[in-house]
């Protein structure tokens, strides 16, 4: 999947691969994660990438943030959303501005059942923790190239 020069994109030295290297500081990621410790770890892991990170501890806060601002990518904590009655993923997908935005689930324990349930609920992809900025960006670029950000 790593078909892009991720290190050069993250460092801003990208020369022609969609121009995202120059625009990374404008790249906005919403992380929906209820655990403050996980928020901290994600922030530390993604801090070097120059993307603009915002965190939401709950689905209600996330929805209000999504209505106020356009994000390029949304990362969601899978265990938190599996146990919720309301599906924030389907709610996000109802918004015109978010029908094509990649929604990537995060989990430490990735099984085929977890993957299947998450994809069926509307996520585009799953990323296993711990992850690096390179892996997140590689997933994002692969999803955009293959138009998998779109909910069918």
CSV table of N, CA and C in Angstrom, one decimal:
chain,number,residue,atom,x,y,z
A,1,UNK,N,0.8,-1.2,0.0
A,1,UNK,CA,0.0,0.0,0.0
A,1,UNK,C,0.9,1.3,0.0
A,2,UNK,N,2.1,1.2,0.5
A,2,UNK,CA,2.9,2.4,0.6
A,2,UNK,C,3.5,2.7,-0.7
A,3,UNK,N,2.7,3.3,-1.6
A,3,UNK,CA,3.2,3.6,-3.0
A,3,UNK,C,3.6,5.1,-3.1
A,4,UNK,N,3.5,5.8,-2.1
A,4,UNK,CA,3.8,7.3,-2.1
A,4,UNK,C,5.1,7.4,-1.2
A,5,UNK,N,5.9,8.4,-1.6
A,5,UNK,CA,7.1,8.7,-0.8
A,5,UNK,C,6.7,9.4,0.5
A,6,UNK,N,6.3,8.6,1.5
A,6,UNK,CA,5.6,9.2,2.7
A,6,UNK,C,6.6,10.1,3.5
A,7,UNK,N,7.8,9.6,3.6
A,7,UNK,CA,8.8,10.5,4.4
A,7,UNK,C,9.0,11.8,3.7
A,8,UNK,N,9.1,11.9,2.4
A,8,UNK,CA,9.2,13.2,1.7
A,8,UNK,C,8.0,14.0,1.8
A,9,UNK,N,6.8,13.4,1.8
A,9,UNK,CA,5.6,14.1,2.0
A,9,UNK,C,5.5,14.7,3.3
A,10,UNK,N,5.8,13.9,4.4
A,10,UNK,CA,5.7,14.4,5.7
A,10,UNK,C,6.7,15.5,6.0
A,11,UNK,N,7.9,15.5,5.3
A,11,UNK,CA,8.9,16.5,5.6
A,11,UNK,C,8.7,17.7,4.7
A,12,UNK,N,7.7,17.7,3.8
A,12,UNK,CA,7.4,18.8,3.0
A,12,UNK,C,8.3,18.9,1.7
A,13,UNK,N,9.0,17.8,1.4
A,13,UNK,CA,9.8,17.7,0.2
A,13,UNK,C,9.2,17.0,-0.9
A,14,UNK,N,7.9,16.8,-0.9
A,14,UNK,CA,7.1,16.2,-1.9
A,14,UNK,C,7.2,17.0,-3.2
A,15,UNK,N,7.5,16.3,-4.3
A,15,UNK,CA,7.6,17.0,-5.6
A,15,UNK,C,6.7,16.3,-6.6
A,16,UNK,N,5.4,16.7,-6.4
A,16,UNK,CA,4.5,16.2,-7.5
A,16,UNK,C,3.5,15.1,-7.1
A,17,UNK,N,3.6,14.5,-6.0
A,17,UNK,CA,2.7,13.4,-5.7
A,17,UNK,C,1.4,14.1,-5.0
A,18,UNK,N,0.6,14.6,-5.8
A,18,UNK,CA,-0.7,15.3,-5.4
A,18,UNK,C,-0.5,16.6,-4.7
A,19,UNK,N,0.8,17.0,-4.5
A,19,UNK,CA,1.0,18.3,-3.8
A,19,UNK,C,0.7,18.3,-2.4
A,20,UNK,N,0.4,17.2,-1.8
A,20,UNK,CA,0.0,17.2,-0.4
A,20,UNK,C,1.1,17.6,0.6
A,21,UNK,N,2.3,17.3,0.2
A,21,UNK,CA,3.5,17.7,1.1
A,21,UNK,C,3.4,19.2,1.4
A,22,UNK,N,3.1,20.0,0.4
A,22,UNK,CA,3.1,21.5,0.6
A,22,UNK,C,1.8,21.9,1.4
A,23,UNK,N,0.8,21.1,1.3
A,23,UNK,CA,-0.5,21.4,2.0
A,23,UNK,C,-0.7,20.7,3.3
A,24,UNK,N,0.3,20.0,3.8
A,24,UNK,CA,0.1,19.2,5.0
A,24,UNK,C,-0.3,20.1,6.2
A,25,UNK,N,0.2,21.3,6.3
A,25,UNK,CA,-0.1,22.2,7.4
A,25,UNK,C,-1.6,22.6,7.3
A,26,UNK,N,-2.2,22.5,6.2
A,26,UNK,CA,-3.6,22.8,6.0
A,26,UNK,C,-4.5,21.5,6.2
A,27,UNK,N,-3.8,20.4,6.3
A,27,UNK,CA,-4.5,19.1,6.4
A,27,UNK,C,-5.1,18.9,7.9
A,28,UNK,N,-6.4,18.7,8.0
A,28,UNK,CA,-7.0,18.8,9.3
A,28,UNK,C,-7.6,17.4,9.6
A,29,UNK,N,-7.2,16.9,10.8
A,29,UNK,CA,-7.7,15.6,11.2
A,29,UNK,C,-8.5,15.7,12.5
A,30,UNK,N,-9.6,15.1,12.5
A,30,UNK,CA,-10.4,15.0,13.8
A,30,UNK,C,-10.2,13.6,14.3
A,31,UNK,N,-9.8,13.5,15.6
A,31,UNK,CA,-9.7,12.3,16.3
A,31,UNK,C,-10.8,12.2,17.3
A,32,UNK,N,-11.6,11.2,17.2
A,32,UNK,CA,-12.7,11.0,18.1
A,32,UNK,C,-12.3,9.8,19.1
A,33,UNK,N,-11.8,10.2,20.2
A,33,UNK,CA,-11.2,9.3,21.2
A,33,UNK,C,-11.6,9.7,22.6
A,34,UNK,N,-12.3,8.9,23.4
A,34,UNK,CA,-12.8,9.3,24.7
A,34,UNK,C,-11.7,9.2,25.8
A,35,UNK,N,-10.6,8.5,25.6
A,35,UNK,CA,-9.6,8.2,26.6
A,35,UNK,C,-8.5,9.3,26.5
A,36,UNK,N,-8.3,10.1,27.5
A,36,UNK,CA,-7.3,11.2,27.4
A,36,UNK,C,-5.9,10.7,27.3
A,37,UNK,N,-5.6,9.5,27.8
A,37,UNK,CA,-4.3,8.9,27.6
A,37,UNK,C,-4.0,8.6,26.1
A,38,UNK,N,-5.0,8.0,25.5
A,38,UNK,CA,-4.9,7.6,24.1
A,38,UNK,C,-4.9,8.9,23.2
A,39,UNK,N,-5.6,10.0,23.6
A,39,UNK,CA,-5.5,11.2,22.9
A,39,UNK,C,-4.1,11.8,23.0
A,40,UNK,N,-3.5,11.7,24.1
A,40,UNK,CA,-2.1,12.2,24.3
A,40,UNK,C,-1.1,11.4,23.4
A,41,UNK,N,-1.3,10.0,23.4
A,41,UNK,CA,-0.4,9.2,22.7
A,41,UNK,C,-0.5,9.5,21.2
A,42,UNK,N,-1.8,9.6,20.7
A,42,UNK,CA,-2.0,9.9,19.3
A,42,UNK,C,-1.4,11.2,19.0
A,43,UNK,N,-1.6,12.2,19.8
A,43,UNK,CA,-1.0,13.5,19.6
A,43,UNK,C,0.5,13.5,19.5
A,44,UNK,N,1.1,12.8,20.4
A,44,UNK,CA,2.6,12.6,20.3
A,44,UNK,C,3.0,11.9,19.0
A,45,UNK,N,2.3,10.8,18.7
A,45,UNK,CA,2.7,10.1,17.5
A,45,UNK,C,2.5,10.9,16.2
A,46,UNK,N,1.4,11.7,16.1
A,46,UNK,CA,1.1,12.4,14.9
A,46,UNK,C,1.7,13.8,14.9
A,47,UNK,N,2.3,14.3,16.0
A,47,UNK,CA,2.8,15.6,16.1
A,47,UNK,C,3.8,16.0,15.1
A,48,UNK,N,4.7,15.1,14.7
A,48,UNK,CA,5.8,15.4,13.8
A,48,UNK,C,5.3,15.6,12.4
A,49,UNK,N,4.0,15.2,12.1
A,49,UNK,CA,3.6,15.2,10.7
A,49,UNK,C,3.1,16.6,10.2
A,50,UNK,N,3.0,17.6,11.1
A,50,UNK,CA,2.6,18.9,10.7
A,50,UNK,C,1.1,19.0,10.4
A,51,UNK,N,0.3,18.0,10.5
A,51,UNK,CA,-1.1,18.1,10.3
A,51,UNK,C,-1.8,18.8,11.5
A,52,UNK,N,-2.9,19.4,11.2
A,52,UNK,CA,-3.7,20.0,12.3
A,52,UNK,C,-4.6,19.0,12.9
A,53,UNK,N,-4.3,18.7,14.2
A,53,UNK,CA,-5.1,17.7,14.9
A,53,UNK,C,-6.0,18.4,15.9
A,54,UNK,N,-7.3,17.8,15.9
A,54,UNK,CA,-8.2,18.2,16.9
A,54,UNK,C,-8.8,17.0,17.5
A,55,UNK,N,-9.1,17.0,18.8
A,55,UNK,CA,-9.6,15.8,19.5
A,55,UNK,C,-11.0,16.1,20.0
A,56,UNK,N,-11.8,15.0,20.0
A,56,UNK,CA,-13.1,15.1,20.6
A,56,UNK,C,-13.3,13.9,21.5
A,57,UNK,N,-13.7,14.1,22.7
A,57,UNK,CA,-13.9,13.0,23.6
A,57,UNK,C,-15.2,12.2,23.5
A,58,UNK,N,-16.1,12.8,22.7
A,58,UNK,CA,-17.4,12.1,22.6
A,58,UNK,C,-18.0,12.3,21.2
A,59,UNK,N,-19.0,11.5,20.9
A,59,UNK,CA,-19.6,11.6,19.6
A,59,UNK,C,-20.4,12.9,19.5
A,60,UNK,N,-21.0,13.4,20.6
A,60,UNK,CA,-21.8,14.6,20.5
A,60,UNK,C,-20.9,15.8,20.3
A,61,UNK,N,-19.8,15.9,21.0
A,61,UNK,CA,-18.8,16.9,20.7
A,61,UNK,C,-18.3,16.9,19.3
A,62,UNK,N,-18.0,15.7,18.8
A,62,UNK,CA,-17.5,15.5,17.5
A,62,UNK,C,-18.5,16.0,16.4
A,63,UNK,N,-19.8,15.7,16.6
A,63,UNK,CA,-20.8,16.2,15.7
A,63,UNK,C,-20.8,17.7,15.6
A,64,UNK,N,-20.7,18.4,16.8
A,64,UNK,CA,-20.8,19.8,16.7
A,64,UNK,C,-19.5,20.4,16.1
A,65,UNK,N,-18.4,19.7,16.3
A,65,UNK,CA,-17.1,20.2,15.6
A,65,UNK,C,-17.2,20.0,14.1
A,66,UNK,N,-17.8,18.8,13.7
A,66,UNK,CA,-17.9,18.5,12.3
A,66,UNK,C,-18.9,19.5,11.6
A,67,UNK,N,-19.9,20.0,12.3
A,67,UNK,CA,-20.8,20.9,11.7
A,67,UNK,C,-20.2,22.3,11.5
A,68,UNK,N,-19.2,22.6,12.3
A,68,UNK,CA,-18.5,23.9,12.3
A,68,UNK,C,-17.3,24.0,11.4
A,69,UNK,N,-16.7,22.8,11.0
A,69,UNK,CA,-15.5,22.8,10.3
A,69,UNK,C,-15.4,21.6,9.4
A,70,UNK,N,-14.7,21.8,8.3
A,70,UNK,CA,-14.4,20.7,7.3
A,70,UNK,C,-13.1,20.0,7.7
A,71,UNK,N,-13.1,18.7,7.9
A,71,UNK,CA,-11.9,17.9,8.2
A,71,UNK,C,-11.6,17.1,6.9
A,72,UNK,N,-10.3,16.8,6.7
A,72,UNK,CA,-9.8,16.0,5.6
A,72,UNK,C,-9.9,14.5,6.0
A,73,UNK,N,-9.8,14.2,7.3
A,73,UNK,CA,-9.8,12.8,7.7
A,73,UNK,C,-10.4,12.7,9.1
A,74,UNK,N,-11.1,11.6,9.4
A,74,UNK,CA,-11.6,11.4,10.8
A,74,UNK,C,-11.1,10.1,11.2
A,75,UNK,N,-10.4,10.1,12.4
A,75,UNK,CA,-10.0,8.8,13.0
A,75,UNK,C,-10.9,8.6,14.2
A,76,UNK,N,-11.4,7.3,14.3
A,76,UNK,CA,-12.4,7.0,15.4
A,76,UNK,C,-11.9,5.8,16.2
A,77,UNK,N,-12.1,5.9,17.5
A,77,UNK,CA,-11.8,4.7,18.4
A,77,UNK,C,-12.9,3.7,18.2
A,78,UNK,N,-12.5,2.5,17.7
A,78,UNK,CA,-13.5,1.5,17.4
A,78,UNK,C,-14.2,0.9,18.6
A,79,UNK,N,-13.4,0.5,19.7
A,79,UNK,CA,-14.1,-0.1,20.8
A,79,UNK,C,-15.2,0.8,21.4
A,80,UNK,N,-14.9,2.1,21.4
A,80,UNK,CA,-15.9,3.1,21.9
A,80,UNK,C,-17.2,3.0,21.1
A,81,UNK,N,-17.1,3.0,19.8
A,81,UNK,CA,-18.3,3.1,18.9
A,81,UNK,C,-19.0,1.8,18.7
A,82,UNK,N,-18.3,0.6,19.0
A,82,UNK,CA,-19.0,-0.7,18.8
A,82,UNK,C,-20.1,-0.8,19.9
A,83,UNK,N,-19.8,-0.2,21.1
A,83,UNK,CA,-20.8,-0.3,22.2
A,83,UNK,C,-21.8,0.8,22.2
A,84,UNK,N,-21.8,1.7,21.3
A,84,UNK,CA,-22.8,2.8,21.3
A,84,UNK,C,-24.1,2.3,20.5
A,85,UNK,N,-25.2,2.8,21.0
A,85,UNK,CA,-26.5,2.4,20.3
A,85,UNK,C,-26.6,3.3,19.0
A,86,UNK,N,-26.3,4.6,19.1
A,86,UNK,CA,-26.4,5.5,18.0
A,86,UNK,C,-25.1,5.3,17.2
A,87,UNK,N,-25.2,5.3,15.9
A,87,UNK,CA,-24.0,5.1,15.1
A,87,UNK,C,-23.6,6.5,14.5
A,88,UNK,N,-22.5,7.0,15.1
A,88,UNK,CA,-22.0,8.4,14.7
A,88,UNK,C,-21.6,8.3,13.2
A,89,UNK,N,-21.1,7.1,12.8
A,89,UNK,CA,-20.5,7.0,11.4
A,89,UNK,C,-21.6,7.2,10.4
A,90,UNK,N,-22.8,6.6,10.6
A,90,UNK,CA,-23.9,6.8,9.7
A,90,UNK,C,-24.4,8.3,9.7
A,91,UNK,N,-24.3,8.9,10.9
A,91,UNK,CA,-24.7,10.3,11.0
A,91,UNK,C,-23.8,11.2,10.3
A,92,UNK,N,-22.5,10.9,10.4
A,92,UNK,CA,-21.5,11.7,9.6
A,92,UNK,C,-21.7,11.6,8.1
A,93,UNK,N,-22.0,10.4,7.7
A,93,UNK,CA,-22.2,10.1,6.3
A,93,UNK,C,-23.4,10.7,5.7
A,94,UNK,N,-24.4,11.1,6.5
A,94,UNK,CA,-25.6,11.8,6.1
A,94,UNK,C,-25.2,13.3,5.6
A,95,UNK,N,-24.2,13.8,6.1
A,95,UNK,CA,-23.8,15.2,5.8
A,95,UNK,C,-23.1,15.2,4.5
A,96,UNK,N,-23.6,16.1,3.6
A,96,UNK,CA,-23.0,16.1,2.2
A,96,UNK,C,-21.5,16.3,2.2
A,97,UNK,N,-21.0,17.2,3.0
A,97,UNK,CA,-19.6,17.5,3.0
A,97,UNK,C,-18.7,16.3,3.5
A,98,UNK,N,-19.3,15.3,4.1
A,98,UNK,CA,-18.6,14.2,4.6
A,98,UNK,C,-18.9,12.9,4.0
A,99,UNK,N,-19.6,12.9,2.9
A,99,UNK,CA,-19.8,11.6,2.2
A,99,UNK,C,-18.6,11.0,1.5
A,100,UNK,N,-17.6,11.8,1.2
A,100,UNK,CA,-16.4,11.4,0.6
A,100,UNK,C,-15.2,11.4,1.5
A,101,UNK,N,-15.3,11.8,2.7
A,101,UNK,CA,-14.2,11.9,3.6
A,101,UNK,C,-13.8,10.5,4.2
A,102,UNK,N,-12.6,10.1,4.2
A,102,UNK,CA,-12.2,8.9,4.8
A,102,UNK,C,-12.4,8.9,6.3
A,103,UNK,N,-13.1,7.8,6.7
A,103,UNK,CA,-13.3,7.6,8.2
A,103,UNK,C,-12.5,6.3,8.5
A,104,UNK,N,-11.5,6.5,9.3
A,104,UNK,CA,-10.6,5.3,9.6
A,104,UNK,C,-10.7,5.0,11.1
A,105,UNK,N,-11.0,3.7,11.4
A,105,UNK,CA,-11.1,3.3,12.8
A,105,UNK,C,-9.8,2.9,13.3
A,106,UNK,N,-9.6,3.1,14.6
A,106,UNK,CA,-8.4,2.8,15.3
A,106,UNK,C,-8.7,1.7,16.4
A,107,UNK,N,-7.8,0.7,16.5
A,107,UNK,CA,-8.0,-0.3,17.5
A,107,UNK,C,-6.6,-1.0,17.8
A,108,UNK,N,-6.5,-1.5,19.0
A,108,UNK,CA,-5.3,-2.2,19.4
A,108,UNK,C,-5.4,-3.7,19.0
A,109,UNK,N,-6.6,-4.2,19.1
A,109,UNK,CA,-6.8,-5.6,18.8
A,109,UNK,C,-7.6,-5.7,17.5
A,110,UNK,N,-7.0,-6.1,16.5
A,110,UNK,CA,-7.6,-6.1,15.2
A,110,UNK,C,-7.9,-7.6,14.8
A,111,UNK,N,-9.1,-8.0,14.7
A,111,UNK,CA,-9.5,-9.3,14.3
A,111,UNK,C,-10.3,-9.1,13.0
A,112,UNK,N,-10.5,-10.2,12.3
A,112,UNK,CA,-11.4,-10.2,11.1
A,112,UNK,C,-12.8,-9.8,11.4
A,113,UNK,N,-13.3,-10.2,12.6
A,113,UNK,CA,-14.7,-9.8,13.0
A,113,UNK,C,-14.8,-8.3,13.3
A,114,UNK,N,-13.8,-7.8,14.0
A,114,UNK,CA,-13.8,-6.3,14.2
A,114,UNK,C,-13.7,-5.6,12.9
A,115,UNK,N,-12.8,-6.0,12.0
A,115,UNK,CA,-12.7,-5.3,10.7
A,115,UNK,C,-14.0,-5.4,9.9
A,116,UNK,N,-14.6,-6.5,9.9
A,116,UNK,CA,-15.9,-6.7,9.1
A,116,UNK,C,-17.0,-5.8,9.7
A,117,UNK,N,-17.1,-5.9,11.0
A,117,UNK,CA,-18.2,-5.0,11.7
A,117,UNK,C,-17.9,-3.5,11.5
A,118,UNK,N,-16.7,-3.1,11.5
A,118,UNK,CA,-16.4,-1.7,11.3
A,118,UNK,C,-16.6,-1.3,9.9
A,119,UNK,N,-16.2,-2.1,9.0
A,119,UNK,CA,-16.5,-1.7,7.5
A,119,UNK,C,-18.0,-1.7,7.2
A,120,UNK,N,-18.7,-2.7,7.8
A,120,UNK,CA,-20.2,-2.7,7.6
A,120,UNK,C,-20.8,-1.5,8.2
A,121,UNK,N,-20.3,-0.9,9.3
A,121,UNK,CA,-20.9,0.2,9.9
A,121,UNK,C,-20.6,1.5,9.2
A,122,UNK,N,-19.7,1.5,8.2
A,122,UNK,CA,-19.4,2.7,7.4
A,122,UNK,C,-18.0,3.2,7.4
A,123,UNK,N,-17.1,2.6,8.2
A,123,UNK,CA,-15.7,3.0,8.1
A,123,UNK,C,-15.1,2.6,6.8
A,124,UNK,N,-14.1,3.3,6.4
A,124,UNK,CA,-13.4,3.0,5.2
A,124,UNK,C,-12.3,2.0,5.4
A,125,UNK,N,-11.6,2.1,6.5
A,125,UNK,CA,-10.4,1.3,6.8
A,125,UNK,C,-10.2,1.2,8.3
A,126,UNK,N,-9.4,0.3,8.7
A,126,UNK,CA,-9.0,0.1,10.1
A,126,UNK,C,-7.5,0.2,10.2
A,127,UNK,N,-7.0,0.9,11.2
A,127,UNK,CA,-5.6,1.0,11.5
A,127,UNK,C,-5.3,0.5,12.9
A,128,UNK,N,-4.3,-0.3,13.0
A,128,UNK,CA,-4.0,-0.9,14.3
A,128,UNK,C,-3.0,0.0,15.0
A,129,UNK,N,-3.3,0.1,16.3
A,129,UNK,CA,-2.4,0.9,17.2
A,129,UNK,C,-1.3,0.0,17.7
A,130,UNK,N,-0.1,0.5,18.0
A,130,UNK,CA,0.3,1.9,17.7
A,130,UNK,C,0.6,2.2,16.3
A,131,UNK,N,0.4,3.4,15.8
A,131,UNK,CA,0.7,3.7,14.4
A,131,UNK,C,1.5,4.9,14.3
A,132,UNK,N,2.1,5.1,13.2
A,132,UNK,CA,3.0,6.2,12.9
A,132,UNK,C,2.3,7.2,12.0
A,133,UNK,N,2.8,8.4,11.9
A,133,UNK,CA,2.2,9.4,10.9
A,133,UNK,C,2.3,8.8,9.5
A,134,UNK,N,3.3,8.1,9.2
A,134,UNK,CA,3.5,7.5,7.8
A,134,UNK,C,2.4,6.5,7.5
A,135,UNK,N,2.0,5.7,8.5
A,135,UNK,CA,0.9,4.7,8.2
A,135,UNK,C,-0.4,5.4,8.1
A,136,UNK,N,-0.7,6.4,8.9
A,136,UNK,CA,-2.0,7.1,8.7
A,136,UNK,C,-2.0,7.8,7.4
A,137,UNK,N,-1.0,8.5,7.0
A,137,UNK,CA,-1.0,9.2,5.7
A,137,UNK,C,-1.0,8.2,4.5
A,138,UNK,N,-0.3,7.1,4.7
A,138,UNK,CA,-0.4,6.0,3.6
A,138,UNK,C,-1.8,5.5,3.4
A,139,UNK,N,-2.5,5.2,4.6
A,139,UNK,CA,-3.9,4.8,4.5
A,139,UNK,C,-4.7,5.8,3.8
A,140,UNK,N,-4.6,7.1,4.2
A,140,UNK,CA,-5.4,8.2,3.7
A,140,UNK,C,-5.2,8.3,2.2
A,141,UNK,N,-3.9,8.3,1.7
A,141,UNK,CA,-3.6,8.5,0.3
A,141,UNK,C,-4.1,7.3,-0.5
A,142,UNK,N,-4.0,6.1,0.0
A,142,UNK,CA,-4.5,4.9,-0.6
A,142,UNK,C,-6.0,4.9,-0.8
A,143,UNK,N,-6.7,5.3,0.3
A,143,UNK,CA,-8.2,5.4,0.2
A,143,UNK,C,-8.6,6.5,-0.8
A,144,UNK,N,-7.9,7.6,-0.8
A,144,UNK,CA,-8.3,8.7,-1.7
A,144,UNK,C,-8.1,8.2,-3.2
A,145,UNK,N,-6.9,7.6,-3.4
A,145,UNK,CA,-6.6,7.2,-4.8
A,145,UNK,C,-7.6,6.1,-5.2
A,146,UNK,N,-8.0,5.2,-4.4
A,146,UNK,CA,-8.9,4.2,-4.7
A,146,UNK,C,-10.4,4.5,-4.5
A,147,UNK,N,-10.6,5.8,-4.1
A,147,UNK,CA,-12.0,6.4,-3.9
A,147,UNK,C,-12.8,5.6,-2.9
A,148,UNK,N,-12.0,5.1,-1.9
A,148,UNK,CA,-12.7,4.3,-0.8
A,148,UNK,C,-13.2,5.2,0.3
A,149,UNK,N,-13.0,6.5,0.2
A,149,UNK,CA,-13.6,7.4,1.2
A,149,UNK,C,-15.0,7.6,1.0
A,150,UNK,N,-15.5,7.2,-0.2
A,150,UNK,CA,-16.9,7.3,-0.5
A,150,UNK,C,-17.7,6.2,0.0
A,151,UNK,N,-18.8,6.5,0.6
A,151,UNK,CA,-19.8,5.5,1.1
A,151,UNK,C,-20.7,5.2,-0.1
A,152,UNK,N,-20.7,3.9,-0.4
A,152,UNK,CA,-21.6,3.5,-1.6
A,152,UNK,C,-23.0,3.3,-1.2
